[in-house]
Every structure is written in structure tokens, then in C-alpha cells.
Coordinates of N, CA and C in Angstrom, one line a residue:
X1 N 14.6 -103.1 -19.7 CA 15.1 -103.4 -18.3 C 16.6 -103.2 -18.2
X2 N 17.1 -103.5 -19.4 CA 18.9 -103.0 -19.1 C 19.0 -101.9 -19.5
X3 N 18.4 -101.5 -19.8 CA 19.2 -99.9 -20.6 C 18.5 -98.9 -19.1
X4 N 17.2 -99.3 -18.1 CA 17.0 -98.9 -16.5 C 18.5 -98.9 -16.0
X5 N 18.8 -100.6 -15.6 CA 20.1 -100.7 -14.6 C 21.2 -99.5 -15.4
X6 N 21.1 -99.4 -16.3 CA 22.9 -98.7 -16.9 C 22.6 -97.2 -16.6
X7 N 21.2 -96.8 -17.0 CA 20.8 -95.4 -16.3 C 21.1 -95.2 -14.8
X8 N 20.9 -96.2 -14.3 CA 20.7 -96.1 -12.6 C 22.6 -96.3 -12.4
X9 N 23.3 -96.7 -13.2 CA 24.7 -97.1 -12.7 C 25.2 -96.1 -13.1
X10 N 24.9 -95.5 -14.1 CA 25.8 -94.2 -14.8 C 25.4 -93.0 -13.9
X11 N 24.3 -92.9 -13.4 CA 23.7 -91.9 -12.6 C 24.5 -92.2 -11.4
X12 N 24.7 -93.3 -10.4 CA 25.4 -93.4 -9.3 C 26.3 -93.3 -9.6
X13 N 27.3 -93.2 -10.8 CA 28.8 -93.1 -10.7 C 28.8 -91.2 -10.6
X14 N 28.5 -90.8 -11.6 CA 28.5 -89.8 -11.6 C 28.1 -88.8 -10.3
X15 N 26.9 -89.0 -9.5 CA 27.0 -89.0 -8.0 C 28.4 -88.9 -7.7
X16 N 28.8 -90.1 -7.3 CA 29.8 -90.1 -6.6 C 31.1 -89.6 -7.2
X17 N 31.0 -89.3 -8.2 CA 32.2 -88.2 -8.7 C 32.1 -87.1 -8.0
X18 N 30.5 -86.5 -8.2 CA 30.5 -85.0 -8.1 C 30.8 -84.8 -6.7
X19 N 30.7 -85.6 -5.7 CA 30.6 -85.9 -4.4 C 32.3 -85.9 -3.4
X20 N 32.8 -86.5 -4.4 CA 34.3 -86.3 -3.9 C 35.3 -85.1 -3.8
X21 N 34.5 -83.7 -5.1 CA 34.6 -82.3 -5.6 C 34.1 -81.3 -4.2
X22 N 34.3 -81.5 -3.4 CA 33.2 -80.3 -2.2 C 34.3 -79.8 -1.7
X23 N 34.6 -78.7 -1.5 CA 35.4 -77.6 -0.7 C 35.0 -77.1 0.5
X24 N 36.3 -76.9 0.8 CA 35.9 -76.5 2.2 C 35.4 -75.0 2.2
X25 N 34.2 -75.0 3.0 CA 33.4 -73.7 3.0 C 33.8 -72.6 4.2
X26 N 34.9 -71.8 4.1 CA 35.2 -70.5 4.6 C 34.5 -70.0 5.7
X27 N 34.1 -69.5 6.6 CA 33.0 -68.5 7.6 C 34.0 -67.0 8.0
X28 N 33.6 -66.6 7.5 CA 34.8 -65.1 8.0 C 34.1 -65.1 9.5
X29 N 35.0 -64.6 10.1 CA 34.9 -63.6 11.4 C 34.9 -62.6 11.8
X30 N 34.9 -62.0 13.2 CA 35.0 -60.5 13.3 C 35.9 -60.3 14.5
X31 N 37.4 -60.0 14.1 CA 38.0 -59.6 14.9 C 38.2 -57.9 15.2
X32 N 38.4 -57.7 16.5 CA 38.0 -56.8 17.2 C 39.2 -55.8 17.6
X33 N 40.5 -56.5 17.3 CA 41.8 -55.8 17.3 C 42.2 -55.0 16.2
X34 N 42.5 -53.5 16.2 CA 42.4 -51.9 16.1 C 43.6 -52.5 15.0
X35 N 43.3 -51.8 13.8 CA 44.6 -51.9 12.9 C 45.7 -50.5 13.2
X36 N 46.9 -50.6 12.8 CA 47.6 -49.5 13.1 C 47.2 -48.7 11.7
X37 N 48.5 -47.3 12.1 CA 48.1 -46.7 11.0 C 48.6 -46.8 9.5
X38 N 48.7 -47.1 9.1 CA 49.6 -47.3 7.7 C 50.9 -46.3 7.3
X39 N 52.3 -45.9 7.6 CA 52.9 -44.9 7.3 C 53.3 -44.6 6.1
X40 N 53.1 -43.4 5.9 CA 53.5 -42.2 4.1 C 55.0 -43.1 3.5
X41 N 54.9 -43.9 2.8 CA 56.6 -44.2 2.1 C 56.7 -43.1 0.9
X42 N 57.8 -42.0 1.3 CA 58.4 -40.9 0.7 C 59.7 -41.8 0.1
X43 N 59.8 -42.6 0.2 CA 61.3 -43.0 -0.5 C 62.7 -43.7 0.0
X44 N 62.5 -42.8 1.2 CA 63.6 -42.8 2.5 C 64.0 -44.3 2.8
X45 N 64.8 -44.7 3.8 CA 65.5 -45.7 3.9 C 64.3 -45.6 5.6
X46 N 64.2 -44.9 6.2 CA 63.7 -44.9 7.4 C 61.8 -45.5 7.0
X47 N 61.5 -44.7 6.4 CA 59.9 -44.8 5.3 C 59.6 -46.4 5.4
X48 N 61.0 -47.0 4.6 CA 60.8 -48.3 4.4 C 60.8 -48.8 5.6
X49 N 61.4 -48.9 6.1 CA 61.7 -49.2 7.7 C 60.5 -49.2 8.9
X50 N 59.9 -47.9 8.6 CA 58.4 -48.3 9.2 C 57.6 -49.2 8.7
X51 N 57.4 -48.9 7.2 CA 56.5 -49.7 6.3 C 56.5 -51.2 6.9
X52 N 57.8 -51.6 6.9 CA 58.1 -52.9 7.1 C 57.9 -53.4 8.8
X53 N 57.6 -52.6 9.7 CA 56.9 -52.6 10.8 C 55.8 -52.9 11.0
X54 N 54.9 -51.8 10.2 CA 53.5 -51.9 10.0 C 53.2 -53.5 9.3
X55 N 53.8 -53.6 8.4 CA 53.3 -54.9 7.9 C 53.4 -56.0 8.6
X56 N 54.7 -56.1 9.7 CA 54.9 -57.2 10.7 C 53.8 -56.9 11.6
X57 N 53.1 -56.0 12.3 CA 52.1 -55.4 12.8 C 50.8 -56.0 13.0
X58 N 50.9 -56.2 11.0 CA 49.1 -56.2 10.7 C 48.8 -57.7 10.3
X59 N 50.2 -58.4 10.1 CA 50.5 -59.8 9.5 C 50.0 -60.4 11.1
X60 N 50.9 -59.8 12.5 CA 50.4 -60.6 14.1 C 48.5 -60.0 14.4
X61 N 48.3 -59.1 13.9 CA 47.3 -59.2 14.3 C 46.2 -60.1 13.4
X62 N 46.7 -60.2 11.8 CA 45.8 -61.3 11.7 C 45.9 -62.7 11.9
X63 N 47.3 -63.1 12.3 CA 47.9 -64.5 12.7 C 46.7 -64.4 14.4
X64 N 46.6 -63.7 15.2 CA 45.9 -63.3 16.4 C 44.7 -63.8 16.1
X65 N 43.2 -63.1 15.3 CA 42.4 -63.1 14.5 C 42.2 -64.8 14.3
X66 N 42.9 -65.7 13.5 CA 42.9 -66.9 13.0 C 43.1 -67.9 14.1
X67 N 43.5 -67.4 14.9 CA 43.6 -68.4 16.0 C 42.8 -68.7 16.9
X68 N 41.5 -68.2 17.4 CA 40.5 -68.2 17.7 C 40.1 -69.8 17.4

């Protein structure tokens, strides 16, 4: 009979361990707004300058996307 209850207590502790461990579960979506185009970086000071456009670009449209 004691060695039942300590089974049954070790089992419910352990439960409630594993139970406190749950993540939060993701759902992707499907946003509908057109990516731009990505520009050629050749090196240039101008290259970078786009690049760095595009990326402000594709960062608002997924900040857009998440807000939903």
C-alpha cells in the first residue's frame, strides 16, 4: 500500500513538471503584400545604399504581416 501512494506521488509530481515546460505554438500566416526586388551589390557606395532600402522595405512589410 505505500510503495502505491509514493508511485501515485512521484507520478503526479513529475506530471506537473512536465506540464509547466509547454511553448508557445507558432501558426504561420499568409501575407499577401508583393516583396520588392532585391538589388545587385557590385561594391559601390550607391549598391549599398539601395541594399539598405530594400531591407528597410522588407523588415515594414513584415512588421505589416505581424500585425494582423
Amino acid at each position: 500500500m505505500r510503495i502505491k501512494k509514493c508511485l501515485v506521488l512521484l507520478f503526479s509530481v513529475f506530471c506537473v513538471g512536465c506540464a509547466s515546460t509547454q511553448n508557445e505554438v507558432l501558426i504561420p500566416i499568409k501575407c499577401n503584400l508583393k516583396m520588392p526586388l532585391k538589388p545587385v551589390y557590385d561594391g559601390s557606395f550607391e549598391s549599398a545604399k539601395s541594399l539598405m532600402v530594400y531591407f528597410l522595405k522588407v523588415e515594414q512589410i513584415a512588421k505589416d504581416c505581424t500585425q494582423n
